[in-house]
């Protein structure tokens, strides 16, 4: 270190971003005896944890596997996920006496509040001797060991610099492009980013046709780009949401359709043929309403189908019904974007990072963890699992 830097407070590790990944990395490094400082520009830590899971934080998923993640390199996350499993985080939750339950599909939620998870992380940070500072925007003044940072509290230096600033979703909560911008400035490749786990929107005629169905929820198998999700969809004032749509949105590209099977587990053509024999006087709207709700069945008949008694349906009519329901093919005009997206697809290109340590190959001492990396989980606790696992992995090496 030069004379000029002799008076600058020095840490072994500085982590930028006190979210899920940053705090987990801090705990792991602190437990190894490293002198760790976490800096966040927001007025409190873990804001996304607090708002997650409807206030109850879906903190992991019992069935989290690499197949639940999207990345240009589908193997990259395997190493970290294998070394910090959902059971490791569950053990931490149990150690802190936090009640939790499985909602569905392996999704674990706090019984009481997301605040319990933030308290857990801060308690573990305190026990590991980690310093956490909020209201601390950061400028990086020097890259390379030692790294030098400028903060409102003055200059700092560190041996390892960890970028855990997350993605672009929900700017109101403090999301910034800090990690991507730093990468660009250092020539580190970044996979294109876009909003994911996000409602899709309609415009023009389609919006008018469907807008007043807002609030109706239906079972579905929703597919985008050939990837299917069996979950509920929800009509909204702007388009479609609900878990099926959020999941599919991560695979949807502008200009592409969504294929929505509104009669999962059923061959609709066969069903209609059988019902034509068994209940010939029943009108189509009422039959469809048994699955689609009365409002949706009514609208489908107004828009696309003739509301005849089943006995009068020709085979061609039946094919026509199936063509609008199994699947119902819709062409969204866009998504609600980062304003409401749960996550950001893309990010720091994994070719630049070690999958074991999350360290930058060409920049010794620099690490990227969590959502800022090009690893995006499905809905259901997988994104936090990646944050814990990547934070833990880097925390062992910083
Ligand atoms: P995260 O975004 O958590 O943290 C980044 C931190 O960096 C923030 O504290 C931010 O203030 C700070 N920061 C940003 N820029 C900075 C800068 N320039 N200088 C200093 N600090 C900076 N996932 C899941 O698994 N289960 C769930 O239930 C949910 N629910 C959910 C709901 C909603 C509404 C959203 C928006 C997201 C979810 N998610 C989720 C996704 C999950 O919240 C997300 O993937 C993780 O929080 C990512 O963790 P990170 O630590 O990488 O980033």
Short mmCIF file of C-alpha atoms and ligand atoms in Angstrom, two decimals:
data_model
loop_
_atom_site.label_atom_id
_atom_site.label_comp_id
_atom_site.label_asym_id
_atom_site.label_seq_id
_atom_site.Cartn_x
_atom_site.Cartn_y
_atom_site.Cartn_z
CA UNK A 1 0.00 0.00 0.00
CA UNK A 2 1.28 3.54 -0.78
CA UNK A 3 1.80 6.16 1.95
CA UNK A 4 -1.26 8.07 0.75
CA UNK A 5 -3.45 5.05 1.40
CA UNK A 6 -1.90 4.26 4.80
CA UNK A 7 -4.58 6.27 6.64
CA UNK A 8 -7.52 4.89 4.69
CA UNK A 9 -9.55 2.40 6.74
CA UNK A 10 -8.82 -1.03 5.30
CA UNK A 11 -11.06 -4.10 5.31
CA UNK A 12 -10.38 -7.61 4.17
CA UNK A 13 -13.72 -7.63 2.41
CA UNK A 14 -16.13 -4.91 1.34
CA UNK A 15 -19.49 -5.99 0.01
CA UNK A 16 -21.62 -3.53 -1.95
CA UNK A 17 -25.31 -4.38 -1.48
CA UNK A 18 -26.93 -5.49 1.79
CA UNK A 19 -29.51 -7.76 0.22
CA UNK A 20 -29.87 -11.52 0.49
CA UNK A 21 -26.64 -12.42 -1.31
CA UNK A 22 -24.50 -9.67 0.21
CA UNK A 23 -25.51 -10.42 3.78
CA UNK A 24 -25.01 -14.18 3.35
CA UNK A 25 -21.55 -13.56 1.89
CA UNK A 26 -20.74 -11.24 4.81
CA UNK A 27 -21.81 -13.82 7.39
CA UNK A 28 -19.75 -16.57 5.77
CA UNK A 29 -16.64 -14.41 5.43
CA UNK A 30 -17.06 -12.97 8.94
CA UNK A 31 -17.30 -16.45 10.41
CA UNK A 32 -13.92 -17.19 8.79
CA UNK A 33 -12.44 -14.30 10.74
CA UNK A 34 -12.32 -11.86 7.83
CA UNK A 35 -12.84 -8.16 8.60
CA UNK A 36 -16.00 -7.41 6.64
CA UNK A 37 -17.91 -4.22 5.81
CA UNK A 38 -21.23 -4.22 3.96
CA UNK A 39 -22.33 -0.97 2.29
CA UNK A 40 -25.79 -0.18 0.95
CA UNK A 41 -27.08 3.07 -0.46
CA UNK A 42 -30.62 2.42 0.79
CA UNK A 43 -31.95 3.57 4.14
CA UNK A 44 -32.40 -0.02 5.35
CA UNK A 45 -31.05 -3.44 4.49
CA UNK A 46 -32.85 -6.26 2.69
CA UNK A 47 -35.74 -4.25 1.26
CA UNK A 48 -36.56 -6.94 -1.28
CA UNK A 49 -36.55 -9.59 1.40
CA UNK A 50 -39.04 -7.48 3.33
CA UNK A 51 -41.43 -7.13 0.39
CA UNK A 52 -40.98 -10.70 -0.84
CA UNK A 53 -43.55 -13.47 -0.72
CA UNK A 54 -46.35 -11.01 0.04
CA UNK A 55 -44.53 -10.00 3.26
CA UNK A 56 -43.80 -13.59 4.31
CA UNK A 57 -40.64 -14.22 2.22
CA UNK A 58 -40.63 -17.42 0.21
CA UNK A 59 -37.07 -17.96 1.42
CA UNK A 60 -36.26 -21.21 -0.37
CA UNK A 61 -37.72 -24.15 -2.26
CA UNK A 62 -37.37 -27.74 -1.09
CA UNK A 63 -37.00 -28.92 -4.68
CA UNK A 64 -34.55 -26.32 -5.95
CA UNK A 65 -32.37 -27.84 -8.67
CA UNK A 66 -30.30 -26.34 -11.49
CA UNK A 67 -33.31 -26.96 -13.79
CA UNK A 68 -35.10 -24.16 -11.93
CA UNK A 69 -32.64 -21.58 -13.23
CA UNK A 70 -32.11 -19.71 -16.49
CA UNK A 71 -28.61 -18.72 -17.61
CA UNK A 72 -26.63 -18.62 -20.83
CA UNK A 73 -24.59 -21.37 -19.12
CA UNK A 74 -27.08 -23.80 -17.54
CA UNK A 75 -24.28 -25.56 -15.62
CA UNK A 76 -22.79 -22.51 -13.94
CA UNK A 77 -25.00 -22.50 -10.83
CA UNK A 78 -24.53 -26.22 -10.06
CA UNK A 79 -21.38 -25.85 -7.97
CA UNK A 80 -22.72 -23.17 -5.62
CA UNK A 81 -26.19 -24.72 -5.33
CA UNK A 82 -24.61 -28.07 -4.51
CA UNK A 83 -22.55 -26.61 -1.67
CA UNK A 84 -25.37 -24.61 -0.02
CA UNK A 85 -28.69 -26.42 -0.24
CA UNK A 86 -32.20 -25.42 0.84
CA UNK A 87 -31.60 -27.56 3.94
CA UNK A 88 -28.67 -25.39 4.97
CA UNK A 89 -30.87 -22.31 4.97
CA UNK A 90 -33.71 -24.17 6.68
CA UNK A 91 -31.26 -25.11 9.45
CA UNK A 92 -30.49 -21.41 9.91
CA UNK A 93 -34.20 -20.56 10.00
CA UNK A 94 -34.76 -23.27 12.63
CA UNK A 95 -31.73 -22.13 14.66
CA UNK A 96 -33.40 -18.72 14.96
CA UNK A 97 -36.75 -20.25 15.95
CA UNK A 98 -38.54 -18.83 12.91
CA UNK A 99 -41.80 -20.61 12.14
CA UNK A 100 -42.29 -21.60 8.50
CA UNK A 101 -44.57 -23.67 6.31
CA UNK A 102 -44.70 -25.14 2.82
CA UNK A 103 -47.34 -23.32 0.80
CA UNK A 104 -47.20 -25.49 -2.33
CA UNK A 105 -44.67 -27.06 -4.70
CA UNK A 106 -41.90 -27.00 -2.07
CA UNK A 107 -42.18 -23.24 -1.51
CA UNK A 108 -41.24 -22.37 2.10
CA UNK A 109 -42.65 -19.19 3.65
CA UNK A 110 -42.29 -17.58 7.09
CA UNK A 111 -45.36 -18.08 9.26
CA UNK A 112 -45.17 -14.52 10.54
CA UNK A 113 -43.15 -12.01 8.56
CA UNK A 114 -40.25 -11.47 6.16
CA UNK A 115 -38.79 -9.26 8.88
CA UNK A 116 -37.78 -12.48 10.64
CA UNK A 117 -35.38 -13.31 7.79
CA UNK A 118 -33.78 -9.85 7.86
CA UNK A 119 -33.42 -10.13 11.67
CA UNK A 120 -31.80 -13.55 11.21
CA UNK A 121 -29.28 -12.19 8.73
CA UNK A 122 -28.43 -9.15 10.84
CA UNK A 123 -28.06 -11.28 13.98
CA UNK A 124 -25.69 -13.62 12.14
CA UNK A 125 -23.75 -10.61 10.80
CA UNK A 126 -23.40 -9.21 14.31
CA UNK A 127 -22.27 -12.59 15.66
CA UNK A 128 -19.68 -12.84 12.90
CA UNK A 129 -18.36 -9.33 13.62
CA UNK A 130 -19.58 -7.86 10.33
CA UNK A 131 -20.20 -4.11 10.05
CA UNK A 132 -23.26 -3.13 8.00
CA UNK A 133 -23.67 0.47 6.89
CA UNK A 134 -26.75 1.89 5.15
CA UNK A 135 -27.09 5.33 3.44
CA UNK A 136 -23.77 4.54 1.75
CA UNK A 137 -23.63 5.08 -1.99
CA UNK A 138 -20.28 3.94 -3.31
CA UNK A 139 -17.90 5.06 -6.02
CA UNK A 140 -15.04 2.80 -6.94
CA UNK A 141 -11.90 4.89 -7.16
CA UNK A 142 -9.39 2.14 -7.84
CA UNK A 143 -9.79 -1.40 -9.07
CA UNK A 144 -7.22 -4.06 -8.31
CA UNK A 145 -5.91 -5.17 -4.94
CA UNK A 146 -6.29 -3.09 -2.88
CA UNK A 147 -9.62 -1.79 -4.18
CA UNK A 148 -10.40 1.78 -3.16
CA UNK A 149 -13.91 3.09 -2.63
CA UNK A 150 -15.28 6.55 -2.00
CA UNK A 151 -18.31 6.76 0.30
CA UNK A 152 -20.02 9.68 2.06
CA UNK A 153 -18.12 8.61 5.20
CA UNK A 154 -14.78 8.86 3.40
CA UNK A 155 -12.42 6.61 1.49
CA UNK A 156 -12.05 2.92 2.20
CA UNK A 157 -9.85 0.17 0.86
CA UNK A 158 -10.17 -3.59 0.73
CA UNK A 159 -8.52 -6.73 -0.51
CA UNK A 160 -11.72 -8.37 -1.81
CA UNK A 161 -14.58 -6.39 -3.32
CA UNK A 162 -17.93 -8.17 -3.67
CA UNK A 163 -20.66 -6.75 -5.89
CA UNK A 164 -24.08 -7.84 -4.60
CA UNK A 165 -26.17 -4.97 -5.92
CA UNK A 166 -28.89 -7.15 -7.45
CA UNK A 167 -30.86 -6.52 -10.63
CA UNK A 168 -32.91 -3.68 -12.06
CA UNK A 169 -36.32 -4.74 -10.78
CA UNK A 170 -38.31 -2.30 -8.68
CA UNK A 171 -36.18 0.87 -8.91
CA UNK A 172 -38.36 2.40 -6.18
CA UNK A 173 -36.83 -0.13 -3.77
CA UNK A 174 -33.29 1.02 -4.56
CA UNK A 175 -32.42 -1.20 -7.53
CA UNK A 176 -29.63 0.20 -9.69
CA UNK A 177 -27.50 -0.90 -12.60
CA UNK A 178 -24.34 -0.46 -10.48
CA UNK A 179 -23.04 -3.99 -11.04
CA UNK A 180 -23.61 -3.93 -14.80
CA UNK A 181 -22.03 -0.49 -15.15
CA UNK A 182 -18.96 -1.54 -13.20
CA UNK A 183 -18.68 -4.64 -15.39
CA UNK A 184 -18.92 -2.55 -18.57
CA UNK A 185 -16.25 -0.17 -17.30
CA UNK A 186 -13.90 -3.10 -16.66
CA UNK A 187 -14.65 -4.87 -19.94
CA UNK A 188 -16.44 -7.73 -18.15
CA UNK A 189 -19.13 -9.14 -20.47
CA UNK A 190 -22.79 -8.74 -19.49
CA UNK A 191 -25.65 -10.79 -20.91
CA UNK A 192 -28.53 -8.53 -22.06
CA UNK A 193 -30.92 -7.81 -19.23
CA UNK A 194 -34.72 -7.78 -19.24
CA UNK A 195 -37.59 -7.90 -16.77
CA UNK A 196 -38.70 -11.41 -15.75
CA UNK A 197 -41.27 -12.95 -13.42
CA UNK A 198 -43.43 -10.09 -14.60
CA UNK A 199 -47.08 -9.65 -15.67
CA UNK A 200 -47.69 -9.35 -19.42
CA UNK A 201 -49.75 -6.58 -20.97
CA UNK A 202 -52.19 -6.19 -23.85
CA UNK A 203 -53.06 -3.10 -25.82
CA UNK A 204 -55.72 -1.96 -28.26
CA UNK A 205 -58.57 -4.33 -29.07
CA UNK A 206 -57.26 -7.25 -26.98
CA UNK A 207 -57.09 -5.08 -23.88
CA UNK A 208 -60.67 -3.86 -24.42
CA UNK A 209 -61.86 -7.46 -24.93
CA UNK A 210 -60.35 -8.79 -21.72
CA UNK A 211 -59.86 -5.88 -19.33
CA UNK A 212 -63.07 -6.29 -17.40
CA UNK A 213 -62.23 -9.90 -16.55
CA UNK A 214 -59.69 -8.46 -14.07
CA UNK A 215 -59.63 -10.49 -10.90
CA UNK A 216 -60.61 -13.83 -12.46
CA UNK A 217 -58.12 -16.62 -11.76
CA UNK A 218 -57.99 -19.90 -13.73
CA UNK A 219 -55.99 -23.12 -13.63
CA UNK A 220 -53.77 -23.43 -16.70
CA UNK A 221 -50.76 -24.92 -18.36
CA UNK A 222 -49.03 -21.84 -19.75
CA UNK A 223 -46.15 -22.19 -22.18
CA UNK A 224 -43.66 -19.74 -23.68
CA UNK A 225 -40.96 -20.82 -26.08
CA UNK A 226 -41.89 -24.46 -25.41
CA UNK A 227 -41.44 -24.28 -21.62
CA UNK A 228 -44.64 -25.11 -19.68
CA UNK A 229 -45.88 -24.21 -16.21
CA UNK A 230 -48.92 -25.75 -14.52
CA UNK A 231 -50.17 -22.91 -12.35
CA UNK A 232 -52.97 -20.37 -12.06
CA UNK A 233 -53.23 -17.33 -14.29
CA UNK A 234 -54.92 -14.11 -13.33
CA UNK A 235 -56.66 -11.56 -15.55
CA UNK A 236 -55.60 -8.00 -14.67
CA UNK A 237 -56.66 -4.52 -15.80
CA UNK A 238 -53.58 -4.43 -18.03
CA UNK A 239 -53.24 -8.02 -19.23
CA UNK A 240 -52.36 -11.27 -17.47
CA UNK A 241 -50.53 -12.17 -14.29
CA UNK A 242 -50.59 -14.99 -11.72
CA UNK A 243 -47.85 -17.57 -11.17
CA UNK A 244 -48.29 -19.29 -14.54
CA UNK A 245 -47.80 -16.05 -16.44
CA UNK A 246 -44.96 -14.81 -14.23
CA UNK A 247 -43.09 -18.08 -14.78
CA UNK A 248 -43.72 -18.06 -18.53
CA UNK A 249 -42.67 -14.40 -18.78
CA UNK A 250 -39.07 -15.44 -18.12
CA UNK A 251 -39.13 -17.41 -21.38
CA UNK A 252 -41.32 -15.03 -23.39
CA UNK A 253 -39.81 -12.74 -26.03
CA UNK A 254 -41.58 -9.71 -27.53
CA UNK A 255 -43.43 -10.69 -30.67
CA UNK A 256 -43.92 -14.27 -29.47
CA UNK A 257 -47.19 -15.84 -28.29
CA UNK A 258 -48.11 -17.49 -25.02
CA UNK A 259 -49.89 -20.83 -25.37
CA UNK A 260 -52.39 -21.25 -22.56
CA UNK A 261 -54.16 -24.56 -22.05
CA UNK A 262 -57.31 -23.62 -20.15
CA UNK A 263 -58.35 -27.25 -19.71
CA UNK A 264 -55.29 -28.95 -18.19
CA UNK A 265 -55.49 -32.73 -17.67
CA UNK A 266 -58.27 -33.05 -20.22
CA UNK A 267 -58.60 -33.67 -23.95
CA UNK A 268 -61.13 -30.91 -24.63
CA UNK A 269 -62.23 -32.29 -28.01
CA UNK A 270 -63.01 -35.69 -26.49
CA UNK A 271 -64.71 -34.05 -23.52
CA UNK A 272 -66.95 -31.95 -25.77
CA UNK A 273 -67.85 -34.96 -27.90
CA UNK A 274 -68.79 -36.98 -24.82
CA UNK A 275 -70.79 -34.11 -23.36
CA UNK A 276 -72.56 -33.62 -26.69
CA UNK A 277 -73.92 -37.16 -26.26
CA UNK A 278 -74.60 -36.95 -22.53
CA UNK A 279 -75.99 -33.40 -22.16
CA UNK A 280 -77.19 -32.29 -25.63
CA UNK A 281 -79.41 -29.51 -24.24
CA UNK A 282 -76.69 -27.83 -22.19
CA UNK A 283 -75.47 -24.66 -23.91
CA UNK A 284 -71.75 -24.33 -24.61
CA UNK A 285 -71.32 -21.33 -22.32
CA UNK A 286 -72.52 -23.29 -19.31
CA UNK A 287 -70.28 -26.24 -20.06
CA UNK A 288 -67.21 -24.02 -20.47
CA UNK A 289 -68.21 -22.12 -17.36
CA UNK A 290 -67.75 -25.29 -15.29
CA UNK A 291 -63.98 -24.81 -15.72
CA UNK A 292 -63.45 -21.27 -16.96
CA UNK A 293 -65.83 -19.43 -14.62
CA UNK A 294 -69.09 -17.96 -15.89
CA UNK A 295 -67.49 -14.61 -16.78
CA UNK A 296 -64.73 -16.03 -18.95
CA UNK A 297 -67.04 -18.56 -20.64
CA UNK A 298 -69.50 -15.79 -21.43
CA UNK A 299 -66.74 -13.60 -22.89
CA UNK A 300 -65.28 -16.43 -24.98
CA UNK A 301 -68.74 -17.03 -26.46
CA UNK A 302 -69.23 -13.32 -27.16
CA UNK A 303 -65.86 -13.04 -28.85
CA UNK A 304 -65.15 -16.28 -30.64
CA UNK A 305 -67.66 -19.10 -30.11
CA UNK A 306 -71.30 -19.70 -30.88
CA UNK A 307 -73.28 -20.40 -27.74
CA UNK A 308 -75.26 -23.36 -29.12
CA UNK A 309 -76.72 -26.32 -27.23
CA UNK A 310 -74.06 -29.02 -27.23
CA UNK A 311 -76.29 -31.31 -29.30
CA UNK A 312 -76.06 -28.84 -32.18
CA UNK A 313 -72.27 -28.62 -32.20
CA UNK A 314 -70.65 -30.06 -35.32
CA UNK A 315 -67.21 -31.65 -35.14
CA UNK A 316 -65.90 -28.47 -36.79
CA UNK A 317 -67.55 -26.38 -34.03
CA UNK A 318 -65.84 -28.55 -31.43
CA UNK A 319 -62.48 -28.04 -33.12
CA UNK A 320 -63.19 -24.32 -33.09
CA UNK A 321 -63.83 -24.36 -29.33
CA UNK A 322 -60.59 -26.25 -28.74
CA UNK A 323 -58.71 -23.77 -30.92
CA UNK A 324 -59.65 -20.99 -28.49
CA UNK A 325 -59.09 -22.93 -25.28
CA UNK A 326 -56.56 -25.70 -25.76
CA UNK A 327 -54.41 -23.81 -26.17
CA UNK A 328 -55.68 -20.27 -26.11
CA UNK A 329 -52.93 -18.49 -28.06
CA UNK A 330 -52.34 -14.89 -26.96
CA UNK A 331 -49.87 -12.33 -28.19
CA UNK A 332 -48.94 -9.96 -25.36
CA UNK A 333 -47.92 -6.47 -26.42
CA UNK A 334 -45.27 -6.30 -23.69
CA UNK A 335 -44.68 -6.69 -19.97
CA UNK A 336 -45.13 -4.38 -17.01
CA UNK A 337 -41.33 -4.03 -17.02
CA UNK A 338 -38.95 -3.44 -14.14
CA UNK A 339 -41.59 -1.48 -12.24
CA UNK A 340 -43.24 -4.70 -11.10
CA UNK A 341 -40.85 -7.49 -12.20
CA UNK A 342 -39.60 -9.76 -9.44
CA UNK A 343 -36.25 -10.34 -11.10
CA UNK A 344 -33.90 -9.35 -13.90
CA UNK A 345 -32.86 -11.88 -16.51
CA UNK A 346 -29.31 -11.74 -17.81
CA UNK A 347 -26.46 -9.96 -16.04
CA UNK A 348 -22.77 -10.59 -15.46
CA UNK A 349 -21.73 -13.17 -18.03
CA UNK A 350 -20.79 -16.34 -16.18
CA UNK A 351 -17.86 -16.94 -18.54
CA UNK A 352 -16.14 -14.11 -16.65
CA UNK A 353 -16.60 -15.81 -13.27
CA UNK A 354 -15.41 -18.92 -11.45
CA UNK A 355 -18.42 -21.12 -10.66
CA UNK A 356 -16.65 -22.27 -7.49
CA UNK A 357 -15.76 -18.89 -5.98
CA UNK A 358 -17.79 -16.36 -8.01
CA UNK A 359 -14.52 -14.46 -8.48
CA UNK A 360 -13.81 -12.57 -11.67
CA UNK A 361 -11.27 -14.48 -13.72
CA UNK A 362 -9.50 -11.36 -15.02
CA UNK A 363 -9.82 -9.18 -11.91
CA UNK A 364 -8.29 -10.79 -8.82
CA UNK A 365 -10.20 -9.87 -5.67
CA UNK A 366 -13.42 -8.89 -7.46
CA UNK A 367 -16.56 -11.02 -6.98
CA UNK A 368 -20.14 -10.85 -8.30
CA UNK A 369 -22.94 -12.69 -6.46
CA UNK A 370 -26.73 -12.95 -6.41
CA UNK A 371 -29.12 -11.56 -8.95
CA UNK A 372 -26.55 -9.31 -10.67
CA UNK A 373 -25.08 -12.50 -12.16
CA UNK A 374 -26.67 -14.11 -15.23
CA UNK A 375 -28.51 -16.71 -13.13
CA UNK A 376 -32.27 -16.26 -12.75
CA UNK A 377 -34.52 -18.59 -10.82
CA UNK A 378 -38.08 -19.67 -11.42
CA UNK A 379 -40.78 -18.33 -9.12
CA UNK A 380 -41.06 -20.10 -5.79
CA UNK A 381 -38.01 -19.40 -3.60
CA UNK A 382 -35.33 -20.29 -6.14
CA UNK A 383 -34.01 -16.73 -6.46
CA UNK A 384 -33.32 -16.48 -2.75
CA UNK A 385 -31.74 -19.93 -2.86
CA UNK A 386 -29.33 -18.63 -5.51
CA UNK A 387 -28.64 -15.52 -3.42
CA UNK A 388 -27.83 -17.67 -0.33
CA UNK A 389 -25.79 -20.21 -2.30
CA UNK A 390 -23.75 -17.72 -4.34
CA UNK A 391 -23.20 -15.54 -1.25
CA UNK A 392 -22.00 -18.56 0.70
CA UNK A 393 -19.72 -19.72 -2.13
CA UNK A 394 -17.98 -16.35 -2.45
CA UNK A 395 -17.91 -15.93 1.33
CA UNK A 396 -15.65 -18.94 1.59
CA UNK A 397 -13.00 -17.40 -0.66
CA UNK A 398 -13.07 -13.62 -0.19
P1 LIG B 1 -31.08 -7.55 -3.72
O1 LIG B 1 -31.82 -6.76 -4.73
O2 LIG B 1 -31.85 -8.28 -2.69
O3 LIG B 1 -30.06 -6.61 -2.94
C1 LIG B 1 -29.27 -5.66 -3.60
C2 LIG B 1 -28.90 -4.59 -2.60
O4 LIG B 1 -27.98 -3.72 -3.23
C3 LIG B 1 -30.08 -3.74 -2.18
O5 LIG B 1 -30.13 -3.66 -0.77
C4 LIG B 1 -29.82 -2.38 -2.82
O6 LIG B 1 -30.28 -1.31 -2.03
C5 LIG B 1 -28.31 -2.38 -2.91
N1 LIG B 1 -27.79 -1.55 -3.98
C6 LIG B 1 -28.21 -1.47 -5.25
N2 LIG B 1 -27.49 -0.58 -5.93
C7 LIG B 1 -26.58 -0.07 -5.06
C8 LIG B 1 -25.57 0.90 -5.16
N3 LIG B 1 -25.35 1.54 -6.33
N4 LIG B 1 -24.83 1.19 -4.07
C9 LIG B 1 -25.06 0.55 -2.89
N5 LIG B 1 -26.02 -0.38 -2.73
C10 LIG B 1 -26.76 -0.70 -3.81
N6 LIG B 1 -37.36 -14.38 -4.57
C11 LIG B 1 -37.63 -15.52 -3.89
O7 LIG B 1 -36.83 -16.45 -3.94
N7 LIG B 1 -38.77 -15.63 -3.14
C12 LIG B 1 -39.69 -14.61 -3.05
O8 LIG B 1 -40.67 -14.71 -2.31
C13 LIG B 1 -39.44 -13.44 -3.80
N8 LIG B 1 -40.36 -12.42 -3.81
C14 LIG B 1 -40.07 -11.27 -4.47
C15 LIG B 1 -41.01 -10.22 -4.46
C16 LIG B 1 -40.73 -9.03 -5.09
C17 LIG B 1 -41.76 -7.94 -5.12
C18 LIG B 1 -39.47 -8.86 -5.73
C19 LIG B 1 -39.11 -7.56 -6.39
C20 LIG B 1 -38.56 -9.89 -5.76
C21 LIG B 1 -38.85 -11.11 -5.15
N9 LIG B 1 -37.95 -12.17 -5.18
C22 LIG B 1 -38.24 -13.33 -4.51
C23 LIG B 1 -36.63 -12.04 -5.86
C24 LIG B 1 -35.55 -11.76 -4.79
O9 LIG B 1 -35.99 -10.69 -3.98
C25 LIG B 1 -34.22 -11.41 -5.45
O10 LIG B 1 -33.87 -12.35 -6.41
C26 LIG B 1 -33.14 -11.33 -4.38
O11 LIG B 1 -33.47 -10.33 -3.45
C27 LIG B 1 -31.78 -11.03 -5.00
O12 LIG B 1 -30.87 -10.88 -3.97
P2 LIG B 1 -29.57 -9.97 -4.17
O13 LIG B 1 -28.94 -9.89 -2.82
O14 LIG B 1 -28.80 -10.42 -5.31
O15 LIG B 1 -30.14 -8.53 -4.55
#
